[in-house]
Short mmCIF file of C-alpha atoms in Angstrom, two decimals:
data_model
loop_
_atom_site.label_atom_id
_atom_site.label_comp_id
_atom_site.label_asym_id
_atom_site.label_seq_id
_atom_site.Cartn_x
_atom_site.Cartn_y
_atom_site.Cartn_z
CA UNK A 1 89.70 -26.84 -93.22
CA UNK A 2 92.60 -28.60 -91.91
CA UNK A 3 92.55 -32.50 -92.27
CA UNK A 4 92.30 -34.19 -88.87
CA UNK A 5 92.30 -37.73 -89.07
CA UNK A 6 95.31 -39.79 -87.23
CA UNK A 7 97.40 -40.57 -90.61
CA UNK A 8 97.27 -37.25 -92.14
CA UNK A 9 97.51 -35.69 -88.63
CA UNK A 10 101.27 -37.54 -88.25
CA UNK A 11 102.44 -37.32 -91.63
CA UNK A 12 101.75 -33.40 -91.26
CA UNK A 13 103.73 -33.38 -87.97
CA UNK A 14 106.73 -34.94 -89.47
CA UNK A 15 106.85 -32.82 -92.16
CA UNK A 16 106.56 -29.91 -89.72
CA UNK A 17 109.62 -31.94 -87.38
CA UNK A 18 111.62 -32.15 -90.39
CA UNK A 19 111.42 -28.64 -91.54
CA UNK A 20 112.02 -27.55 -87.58
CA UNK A 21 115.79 -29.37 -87.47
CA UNK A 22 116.51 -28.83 -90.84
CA UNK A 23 116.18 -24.82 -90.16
CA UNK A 24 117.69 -25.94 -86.64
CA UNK A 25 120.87 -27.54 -88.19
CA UNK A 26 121.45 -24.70 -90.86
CA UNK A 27 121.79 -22.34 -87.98
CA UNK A 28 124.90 -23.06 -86.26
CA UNK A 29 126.63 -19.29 -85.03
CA UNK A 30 126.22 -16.64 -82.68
CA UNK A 31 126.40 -13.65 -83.17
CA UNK A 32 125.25 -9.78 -81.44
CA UNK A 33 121.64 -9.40 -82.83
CA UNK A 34 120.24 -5.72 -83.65
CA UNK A 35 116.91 -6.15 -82.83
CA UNK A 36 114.02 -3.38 -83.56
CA UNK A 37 110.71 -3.63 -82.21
CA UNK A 38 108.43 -1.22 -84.25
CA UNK A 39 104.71 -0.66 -85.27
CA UNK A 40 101.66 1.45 -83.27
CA UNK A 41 100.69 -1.91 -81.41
CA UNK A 42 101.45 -2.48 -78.05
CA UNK A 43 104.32 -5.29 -76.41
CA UNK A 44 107.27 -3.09 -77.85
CA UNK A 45 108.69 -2.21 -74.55
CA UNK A 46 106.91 -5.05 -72.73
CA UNK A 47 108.82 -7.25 -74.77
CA UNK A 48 111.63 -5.83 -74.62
CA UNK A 49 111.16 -5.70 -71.07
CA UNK A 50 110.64 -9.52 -71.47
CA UNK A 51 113.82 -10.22 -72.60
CA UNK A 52 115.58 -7.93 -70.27
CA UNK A 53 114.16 -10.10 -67.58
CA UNK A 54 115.49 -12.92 -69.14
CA UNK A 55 119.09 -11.93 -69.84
CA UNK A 56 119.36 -10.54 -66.06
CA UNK A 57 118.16 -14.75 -65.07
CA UNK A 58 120.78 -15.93 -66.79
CA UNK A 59 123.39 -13.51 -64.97
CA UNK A 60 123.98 -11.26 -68.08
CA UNK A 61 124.94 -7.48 -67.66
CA UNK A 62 122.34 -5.82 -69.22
CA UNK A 63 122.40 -1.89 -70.22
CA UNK A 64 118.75 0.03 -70.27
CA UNK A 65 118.57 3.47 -71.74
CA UNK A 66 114.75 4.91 -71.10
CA UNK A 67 114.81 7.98 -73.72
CA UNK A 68 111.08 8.61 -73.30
CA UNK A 69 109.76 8.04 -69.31
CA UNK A 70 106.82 6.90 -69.94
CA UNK A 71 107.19 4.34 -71.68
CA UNK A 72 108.40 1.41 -69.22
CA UNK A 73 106.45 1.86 -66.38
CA UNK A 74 107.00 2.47 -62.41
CA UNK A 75 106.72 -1.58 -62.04
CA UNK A 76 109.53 -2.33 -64.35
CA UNK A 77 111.73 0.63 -63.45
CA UNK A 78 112.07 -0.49 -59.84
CA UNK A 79 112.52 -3.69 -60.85
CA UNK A 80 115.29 -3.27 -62.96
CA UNK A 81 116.59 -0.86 -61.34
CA UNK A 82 117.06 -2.98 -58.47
CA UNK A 83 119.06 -5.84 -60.01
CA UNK A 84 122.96 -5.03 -59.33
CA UNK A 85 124.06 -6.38 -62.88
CA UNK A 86 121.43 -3.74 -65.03
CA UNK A 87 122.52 -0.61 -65.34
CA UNK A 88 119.50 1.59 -65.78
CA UNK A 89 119.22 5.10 -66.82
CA UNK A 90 116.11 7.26 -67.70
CA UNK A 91 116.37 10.34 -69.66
CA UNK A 92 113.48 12.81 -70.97
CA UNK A 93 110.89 14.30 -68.94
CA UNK A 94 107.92 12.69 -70.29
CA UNK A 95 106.28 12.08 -73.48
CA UNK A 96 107.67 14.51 -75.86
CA UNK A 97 104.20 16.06 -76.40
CA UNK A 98 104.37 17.34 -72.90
CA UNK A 99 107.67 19.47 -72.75
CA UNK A 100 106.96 21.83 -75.86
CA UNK A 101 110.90 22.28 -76.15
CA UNK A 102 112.91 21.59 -78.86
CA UNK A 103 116.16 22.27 -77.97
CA UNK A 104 115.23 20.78 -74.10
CA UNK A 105 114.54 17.60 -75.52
CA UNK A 106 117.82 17.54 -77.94
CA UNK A 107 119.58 17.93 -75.06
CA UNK A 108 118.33 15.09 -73.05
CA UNK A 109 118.32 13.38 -76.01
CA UNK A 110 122.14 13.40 -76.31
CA UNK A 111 122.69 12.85 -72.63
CA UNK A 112 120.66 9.54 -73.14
CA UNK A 113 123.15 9.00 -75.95
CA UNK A 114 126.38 9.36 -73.93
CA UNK A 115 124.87 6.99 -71.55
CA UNK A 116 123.69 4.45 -74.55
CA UNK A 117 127.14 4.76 -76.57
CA UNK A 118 129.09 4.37 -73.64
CA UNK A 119 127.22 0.93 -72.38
CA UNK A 120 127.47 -0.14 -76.48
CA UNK A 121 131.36 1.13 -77.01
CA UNK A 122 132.27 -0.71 -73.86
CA UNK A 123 131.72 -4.11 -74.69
CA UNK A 124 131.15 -5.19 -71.24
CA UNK A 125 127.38 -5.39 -71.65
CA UNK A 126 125.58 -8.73 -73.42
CA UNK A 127 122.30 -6.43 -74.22
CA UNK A 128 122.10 -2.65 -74.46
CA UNK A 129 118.27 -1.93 -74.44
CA UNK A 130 117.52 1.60 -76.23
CA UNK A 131 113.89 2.37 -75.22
CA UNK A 132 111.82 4.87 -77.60
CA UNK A 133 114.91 5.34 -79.50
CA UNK A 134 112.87 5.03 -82.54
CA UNK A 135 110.82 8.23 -81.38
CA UNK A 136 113.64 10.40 -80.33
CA UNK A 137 115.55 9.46 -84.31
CA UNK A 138 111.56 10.14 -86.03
CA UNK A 139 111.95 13.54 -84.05
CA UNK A 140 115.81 14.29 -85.53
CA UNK A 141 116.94 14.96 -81.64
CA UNK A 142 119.94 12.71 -82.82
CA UNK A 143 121.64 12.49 -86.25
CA UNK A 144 120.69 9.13 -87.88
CA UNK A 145 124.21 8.38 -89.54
CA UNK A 146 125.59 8.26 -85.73
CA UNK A 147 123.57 6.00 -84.16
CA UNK A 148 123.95 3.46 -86.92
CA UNK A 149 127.90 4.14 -86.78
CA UNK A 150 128.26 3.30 -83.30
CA UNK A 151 125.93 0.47 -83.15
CA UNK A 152 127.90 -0.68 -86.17
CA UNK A 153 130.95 -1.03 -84.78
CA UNK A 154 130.37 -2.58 -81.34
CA UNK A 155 131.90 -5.55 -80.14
CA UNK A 156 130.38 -8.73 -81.98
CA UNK A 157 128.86 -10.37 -78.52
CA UNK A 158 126.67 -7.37 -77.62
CA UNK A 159 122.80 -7.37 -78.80
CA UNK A 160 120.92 -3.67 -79.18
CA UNK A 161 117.65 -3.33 -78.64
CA UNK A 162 115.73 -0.41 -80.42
CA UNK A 163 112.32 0.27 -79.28
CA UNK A 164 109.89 2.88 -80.39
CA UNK A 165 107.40 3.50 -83.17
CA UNK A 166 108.30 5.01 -86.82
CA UNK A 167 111.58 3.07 -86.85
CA UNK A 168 113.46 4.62 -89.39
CA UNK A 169 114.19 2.59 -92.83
CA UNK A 170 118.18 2.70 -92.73
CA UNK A 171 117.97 1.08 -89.31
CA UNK A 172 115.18 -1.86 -90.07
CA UNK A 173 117.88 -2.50 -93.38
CA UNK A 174 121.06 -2.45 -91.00
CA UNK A 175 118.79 -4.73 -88.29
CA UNK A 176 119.10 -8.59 -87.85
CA UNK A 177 115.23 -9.25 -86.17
CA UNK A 178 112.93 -6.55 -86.49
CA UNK A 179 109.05 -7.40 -85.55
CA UNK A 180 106.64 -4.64 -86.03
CA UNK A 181 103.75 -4.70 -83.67
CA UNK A 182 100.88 -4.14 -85.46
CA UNK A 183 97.81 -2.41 -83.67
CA UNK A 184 94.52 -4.84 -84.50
CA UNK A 185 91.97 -3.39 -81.85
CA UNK A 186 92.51 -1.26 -78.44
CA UNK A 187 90.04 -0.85 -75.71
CA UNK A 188 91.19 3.12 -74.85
CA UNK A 189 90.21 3.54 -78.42
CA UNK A 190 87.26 1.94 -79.18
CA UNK A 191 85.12 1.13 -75.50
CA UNK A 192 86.34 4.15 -73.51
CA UNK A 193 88.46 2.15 -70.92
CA UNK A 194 91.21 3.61 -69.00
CA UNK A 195 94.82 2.58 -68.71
CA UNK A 196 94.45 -0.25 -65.83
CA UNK A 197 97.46 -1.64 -62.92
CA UNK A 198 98.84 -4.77 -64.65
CA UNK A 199 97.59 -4.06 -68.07
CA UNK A 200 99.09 -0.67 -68.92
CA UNK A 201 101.52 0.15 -66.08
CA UNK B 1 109.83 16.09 -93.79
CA UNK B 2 108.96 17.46 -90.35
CA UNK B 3 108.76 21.17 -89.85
CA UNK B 4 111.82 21.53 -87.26
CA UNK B 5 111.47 25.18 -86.20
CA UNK B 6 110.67 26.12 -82.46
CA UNK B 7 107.28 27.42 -82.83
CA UNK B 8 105.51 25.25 -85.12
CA UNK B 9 107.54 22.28 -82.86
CA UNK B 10 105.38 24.21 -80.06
CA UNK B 11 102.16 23.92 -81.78
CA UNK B 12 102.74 20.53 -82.67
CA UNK B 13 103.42 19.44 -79.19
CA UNK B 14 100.91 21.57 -77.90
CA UNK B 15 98.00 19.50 -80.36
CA UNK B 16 99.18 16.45 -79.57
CA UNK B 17 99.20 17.03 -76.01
CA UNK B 18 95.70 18.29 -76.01
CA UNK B 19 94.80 15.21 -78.02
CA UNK B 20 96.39 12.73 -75.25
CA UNK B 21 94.47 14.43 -72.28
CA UNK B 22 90.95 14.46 -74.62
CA UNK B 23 91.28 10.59 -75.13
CA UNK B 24 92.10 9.99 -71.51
CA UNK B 25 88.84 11.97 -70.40
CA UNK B 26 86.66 10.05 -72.16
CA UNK B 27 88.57 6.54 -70.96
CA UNK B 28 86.79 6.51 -67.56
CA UNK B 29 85.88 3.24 -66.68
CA UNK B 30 87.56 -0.26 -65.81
CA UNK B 31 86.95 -3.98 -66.98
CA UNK B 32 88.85 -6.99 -67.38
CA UNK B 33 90.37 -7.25 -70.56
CA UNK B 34 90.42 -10.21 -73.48
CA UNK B 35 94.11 -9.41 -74.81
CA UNK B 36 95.39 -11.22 -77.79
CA UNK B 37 98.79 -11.33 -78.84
CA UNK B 38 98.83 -13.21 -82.38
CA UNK B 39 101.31 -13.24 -85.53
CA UNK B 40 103.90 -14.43 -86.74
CA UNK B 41 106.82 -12.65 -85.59
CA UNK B 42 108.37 -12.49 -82.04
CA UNK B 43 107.32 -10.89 -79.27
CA UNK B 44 103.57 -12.81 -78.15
CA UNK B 45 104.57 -14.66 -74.92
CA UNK B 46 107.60 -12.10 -74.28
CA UNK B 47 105.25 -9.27 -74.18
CA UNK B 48 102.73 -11.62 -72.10
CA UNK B 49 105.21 -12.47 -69.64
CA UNK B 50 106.47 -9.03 -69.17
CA UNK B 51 102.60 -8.52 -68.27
CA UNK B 52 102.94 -10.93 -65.54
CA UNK B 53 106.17 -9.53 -64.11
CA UNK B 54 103.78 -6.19 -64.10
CA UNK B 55 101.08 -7.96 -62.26
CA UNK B 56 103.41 -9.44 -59.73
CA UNK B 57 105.04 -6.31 -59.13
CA UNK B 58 101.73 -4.96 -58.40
CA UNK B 59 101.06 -7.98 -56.24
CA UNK B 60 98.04 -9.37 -58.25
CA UNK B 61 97.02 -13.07 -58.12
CA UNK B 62 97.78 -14.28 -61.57
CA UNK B 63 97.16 -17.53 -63.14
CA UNK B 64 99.30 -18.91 -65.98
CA UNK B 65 98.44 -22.29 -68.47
CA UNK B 66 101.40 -23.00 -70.86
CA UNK B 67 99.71 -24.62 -73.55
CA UNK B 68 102.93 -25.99 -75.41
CA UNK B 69 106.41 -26.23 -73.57
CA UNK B 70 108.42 -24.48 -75.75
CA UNK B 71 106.68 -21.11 -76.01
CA UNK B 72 108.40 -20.00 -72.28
CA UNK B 73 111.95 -20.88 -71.56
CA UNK B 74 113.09 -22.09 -68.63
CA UNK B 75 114.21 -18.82 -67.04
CA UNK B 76 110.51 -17.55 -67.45
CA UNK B 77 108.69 -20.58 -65.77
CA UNK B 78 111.58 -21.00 -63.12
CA UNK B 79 110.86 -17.19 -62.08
CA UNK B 80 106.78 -17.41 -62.31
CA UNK B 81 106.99 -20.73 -60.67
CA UNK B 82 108.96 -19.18 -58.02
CA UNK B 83 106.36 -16.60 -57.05
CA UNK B 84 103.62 -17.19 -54.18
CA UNK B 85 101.00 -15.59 -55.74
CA UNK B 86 101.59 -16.72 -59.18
CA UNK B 87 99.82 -20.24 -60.23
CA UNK B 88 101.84 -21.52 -62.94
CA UNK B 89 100.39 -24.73 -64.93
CA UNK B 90 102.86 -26.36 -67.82
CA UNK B 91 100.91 -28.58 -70.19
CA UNK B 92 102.35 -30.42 -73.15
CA UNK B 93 104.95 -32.68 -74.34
CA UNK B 94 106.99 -30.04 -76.39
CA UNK B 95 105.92 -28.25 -79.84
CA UNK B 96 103.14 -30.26 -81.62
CA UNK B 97 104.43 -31.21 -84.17
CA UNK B 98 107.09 -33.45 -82.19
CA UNK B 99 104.31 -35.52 -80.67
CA UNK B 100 102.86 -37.11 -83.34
CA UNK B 101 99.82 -38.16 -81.73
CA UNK B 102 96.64 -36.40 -81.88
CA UNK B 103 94.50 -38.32 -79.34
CA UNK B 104 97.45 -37.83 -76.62
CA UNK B 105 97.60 -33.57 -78.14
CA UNK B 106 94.09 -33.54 -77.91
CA UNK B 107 93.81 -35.22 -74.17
CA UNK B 108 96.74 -33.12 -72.97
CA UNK B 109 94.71 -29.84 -74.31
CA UNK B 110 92.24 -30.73 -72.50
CA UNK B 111 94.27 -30.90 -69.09
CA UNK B 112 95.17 -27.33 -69.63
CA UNK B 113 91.49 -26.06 -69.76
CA UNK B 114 90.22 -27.53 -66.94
CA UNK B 115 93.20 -25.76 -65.29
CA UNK B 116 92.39 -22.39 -67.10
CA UNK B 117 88.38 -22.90 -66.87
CA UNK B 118 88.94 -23.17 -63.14
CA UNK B 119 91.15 -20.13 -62.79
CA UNK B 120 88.86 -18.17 -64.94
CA UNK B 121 85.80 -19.38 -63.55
CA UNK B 122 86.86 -18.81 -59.55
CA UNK B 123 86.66 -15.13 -60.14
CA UNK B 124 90.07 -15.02 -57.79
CA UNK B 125 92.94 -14.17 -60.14
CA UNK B 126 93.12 -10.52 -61.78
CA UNK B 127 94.45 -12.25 -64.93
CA UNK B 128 94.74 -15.47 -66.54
CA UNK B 129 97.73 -15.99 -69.30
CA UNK B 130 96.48 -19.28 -72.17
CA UNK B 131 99.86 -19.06 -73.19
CA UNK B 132 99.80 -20.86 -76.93
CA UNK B 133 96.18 -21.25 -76.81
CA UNK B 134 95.76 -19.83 -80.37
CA UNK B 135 98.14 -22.70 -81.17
CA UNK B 136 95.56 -25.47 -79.88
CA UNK B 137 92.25 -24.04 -81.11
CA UNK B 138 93.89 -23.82 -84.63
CA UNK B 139 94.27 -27.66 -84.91
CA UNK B 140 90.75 -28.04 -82.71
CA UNK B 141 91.95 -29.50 -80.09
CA UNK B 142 89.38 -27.81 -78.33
CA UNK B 143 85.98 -26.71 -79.20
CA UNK B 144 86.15 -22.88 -79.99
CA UNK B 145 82.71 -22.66 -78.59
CA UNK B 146 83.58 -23.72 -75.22
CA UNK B 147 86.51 -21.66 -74.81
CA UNK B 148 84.45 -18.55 -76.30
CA UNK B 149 81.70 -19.21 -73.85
CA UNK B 150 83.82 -19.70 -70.36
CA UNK B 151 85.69 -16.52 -71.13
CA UNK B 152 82.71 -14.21 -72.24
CA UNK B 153 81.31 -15.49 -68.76
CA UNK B 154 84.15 -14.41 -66.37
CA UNK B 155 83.82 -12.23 -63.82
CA UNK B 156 84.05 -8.42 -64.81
CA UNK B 157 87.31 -7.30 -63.29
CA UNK B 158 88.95 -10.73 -64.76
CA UNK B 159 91.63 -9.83 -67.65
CA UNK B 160 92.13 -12.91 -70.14
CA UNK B 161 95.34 -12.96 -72.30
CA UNK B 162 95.82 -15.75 -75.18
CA UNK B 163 98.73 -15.72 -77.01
CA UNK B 164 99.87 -18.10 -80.12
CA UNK B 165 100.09 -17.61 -83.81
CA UNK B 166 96.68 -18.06 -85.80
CA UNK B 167 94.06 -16.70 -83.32
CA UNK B 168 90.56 -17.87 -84.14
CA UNK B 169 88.23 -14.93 -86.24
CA UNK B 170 85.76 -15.24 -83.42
CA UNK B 171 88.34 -15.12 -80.78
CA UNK B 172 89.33 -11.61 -82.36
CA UNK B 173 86.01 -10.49 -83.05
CA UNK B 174 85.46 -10.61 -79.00
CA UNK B 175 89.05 -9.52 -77.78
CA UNK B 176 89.34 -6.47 -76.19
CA UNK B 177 93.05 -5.73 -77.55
CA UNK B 178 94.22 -7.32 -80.42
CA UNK B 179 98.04 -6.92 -81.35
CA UNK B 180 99.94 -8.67 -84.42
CA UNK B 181 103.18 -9.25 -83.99
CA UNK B 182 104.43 -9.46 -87.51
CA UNK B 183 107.59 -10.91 -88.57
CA UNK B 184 109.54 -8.42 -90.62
CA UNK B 185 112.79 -10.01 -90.80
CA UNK B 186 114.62 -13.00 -88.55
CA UNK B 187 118.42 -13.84 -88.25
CA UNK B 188 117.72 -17.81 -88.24
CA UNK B 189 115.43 -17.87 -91.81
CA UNK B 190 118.34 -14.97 -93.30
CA UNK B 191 121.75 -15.52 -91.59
CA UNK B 192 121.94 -19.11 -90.47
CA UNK B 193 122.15 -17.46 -86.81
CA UNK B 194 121.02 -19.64 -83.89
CA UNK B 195 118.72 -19.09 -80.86
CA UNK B 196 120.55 -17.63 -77.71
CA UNK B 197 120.90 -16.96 -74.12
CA UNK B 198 118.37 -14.11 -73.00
CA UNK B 199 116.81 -13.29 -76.78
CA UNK B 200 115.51 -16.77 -77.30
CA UNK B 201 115.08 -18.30 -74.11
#
């Protein structure tokens, strides 16, 4: 049970002040964050699409490689899409489950690549969003050691986003924030409801 | 290691495809959704606010209470503030712990839910954000009970999502979608880095 009354209740609060600019104070640079979302929860792309929205408020060029389509919906494509400082590009024709075709999806694969290294490699982008990445490198479609090299070396300003279940180990080691979402309870799952406007897509 | 030859690629595809399609047969039917984003890493009112964007797009009446200031930046309640059919409530002086007065906390809570209570109950939005609710039912600034019992009374179609670290057992035992964001590493606690334009706020 917490303690609620008034003196314990403010003497908690300061401590909990203290702690905030203390950790506040301590962090004094900037710096290009690699940032993986991971996990079989949901809010991986939503959040990323979150921040997207966010970055293209503040007047930031912002760089979106889809490598999966399904993953950021209709709703968000067309919105991004839309916004003359995001450059938006969707590769893959689907869920992987539904094209059957190795070599067809290594291929689109590495066009989404060439799209996603040139954004990163030019510097002129403050966030390079790599959606369902994480699938695509679980799947081998691109060599590991490549990725990490050219997100590596980009310019210090520019933040990656990695999206995508199974992130793989070498990247959460090499990444700077990495949250995995963590699947508690689903609805499709467990009640039999349907993917619903708003909610899903 | 994953078998990487074309035909057992095939069959692998071709199972998980007939998987996909089986679980969305037997999701048939709609309902308004409790959704609960809780945890301790990143990602809870991101994800919900990329939700909203969604709903807007979609041109859905939605309802937002911002329990605690500092969960949505600026850009985020200058752009849902912005749209017509988009109610967007701020309560709160800031983070708790930089009040230092429970009986103001406590009243301001209590502001916020008779916003949310009258959104929920008026059947006329398609969801209702408690952004940082989590937060205020973990010091009881509100009694659980009478949150549990105005939400489990909403109108069918109406989707509920609360957000905040620490979500309530009985708040998760009748959410629809539970999702734990869980912190798996962060550039502030490990690198000294600070919070920045479009990632933080």
């Amino acid at each position: 049970m917490m303690k609620t009354d008034p003196e314990s209740h403010q003497r908690m609060t300061q401590r909990r002040r203290e702690g905030h600019e203390k950790k506040q104070a301590a962090a004094t640079h900037e710096k290009g964050l690699l940032i993986v979302n991971t996990g079989n929860g949901k809010g991986k792309s939503t959040a990323a699409f979150g921040m997207a929205v966010r970055m293209l408020g503040h007047g930031m060029k912002l760089g979106v490689v889809q490598f999966i389509k399904g993953a950021l919906h209709t709703a968000e494509r067309d919105f991004l899409g839309s916004v003359a400082h995001c450059d938006f590009v969707t590769m893959g024709d689907g869920y992987t489950w539904n094209t059957q075709n190795r070599d067809g999806d290594i291929a689109t694969a590495r066009k989404g690549w060439d799209e996603a290294k040139r954004m990163i490699e030019s510097g002129d982008y403050a966030m390079v969003i790599l959606d369902e990445l994480n699938t695509v490198l679980k799947y081998e479609y691109l060599p590991l050691d490549e990725v990490l090299g050219v997100i590596a070396s980009r310019a210090p300003h520019v933040h990656v986003v990695v999206t995508g279940r199974h992130a793989p180990d070498a990247l959460i080691e090499t990444a700077d924030l990495v949250t995995e979402m963590r699947l508690v309870k689903h609805p499709y799952r467990e009640q039999g409801v349907k993917a619903q406007k708003g909610v899903e897509f």
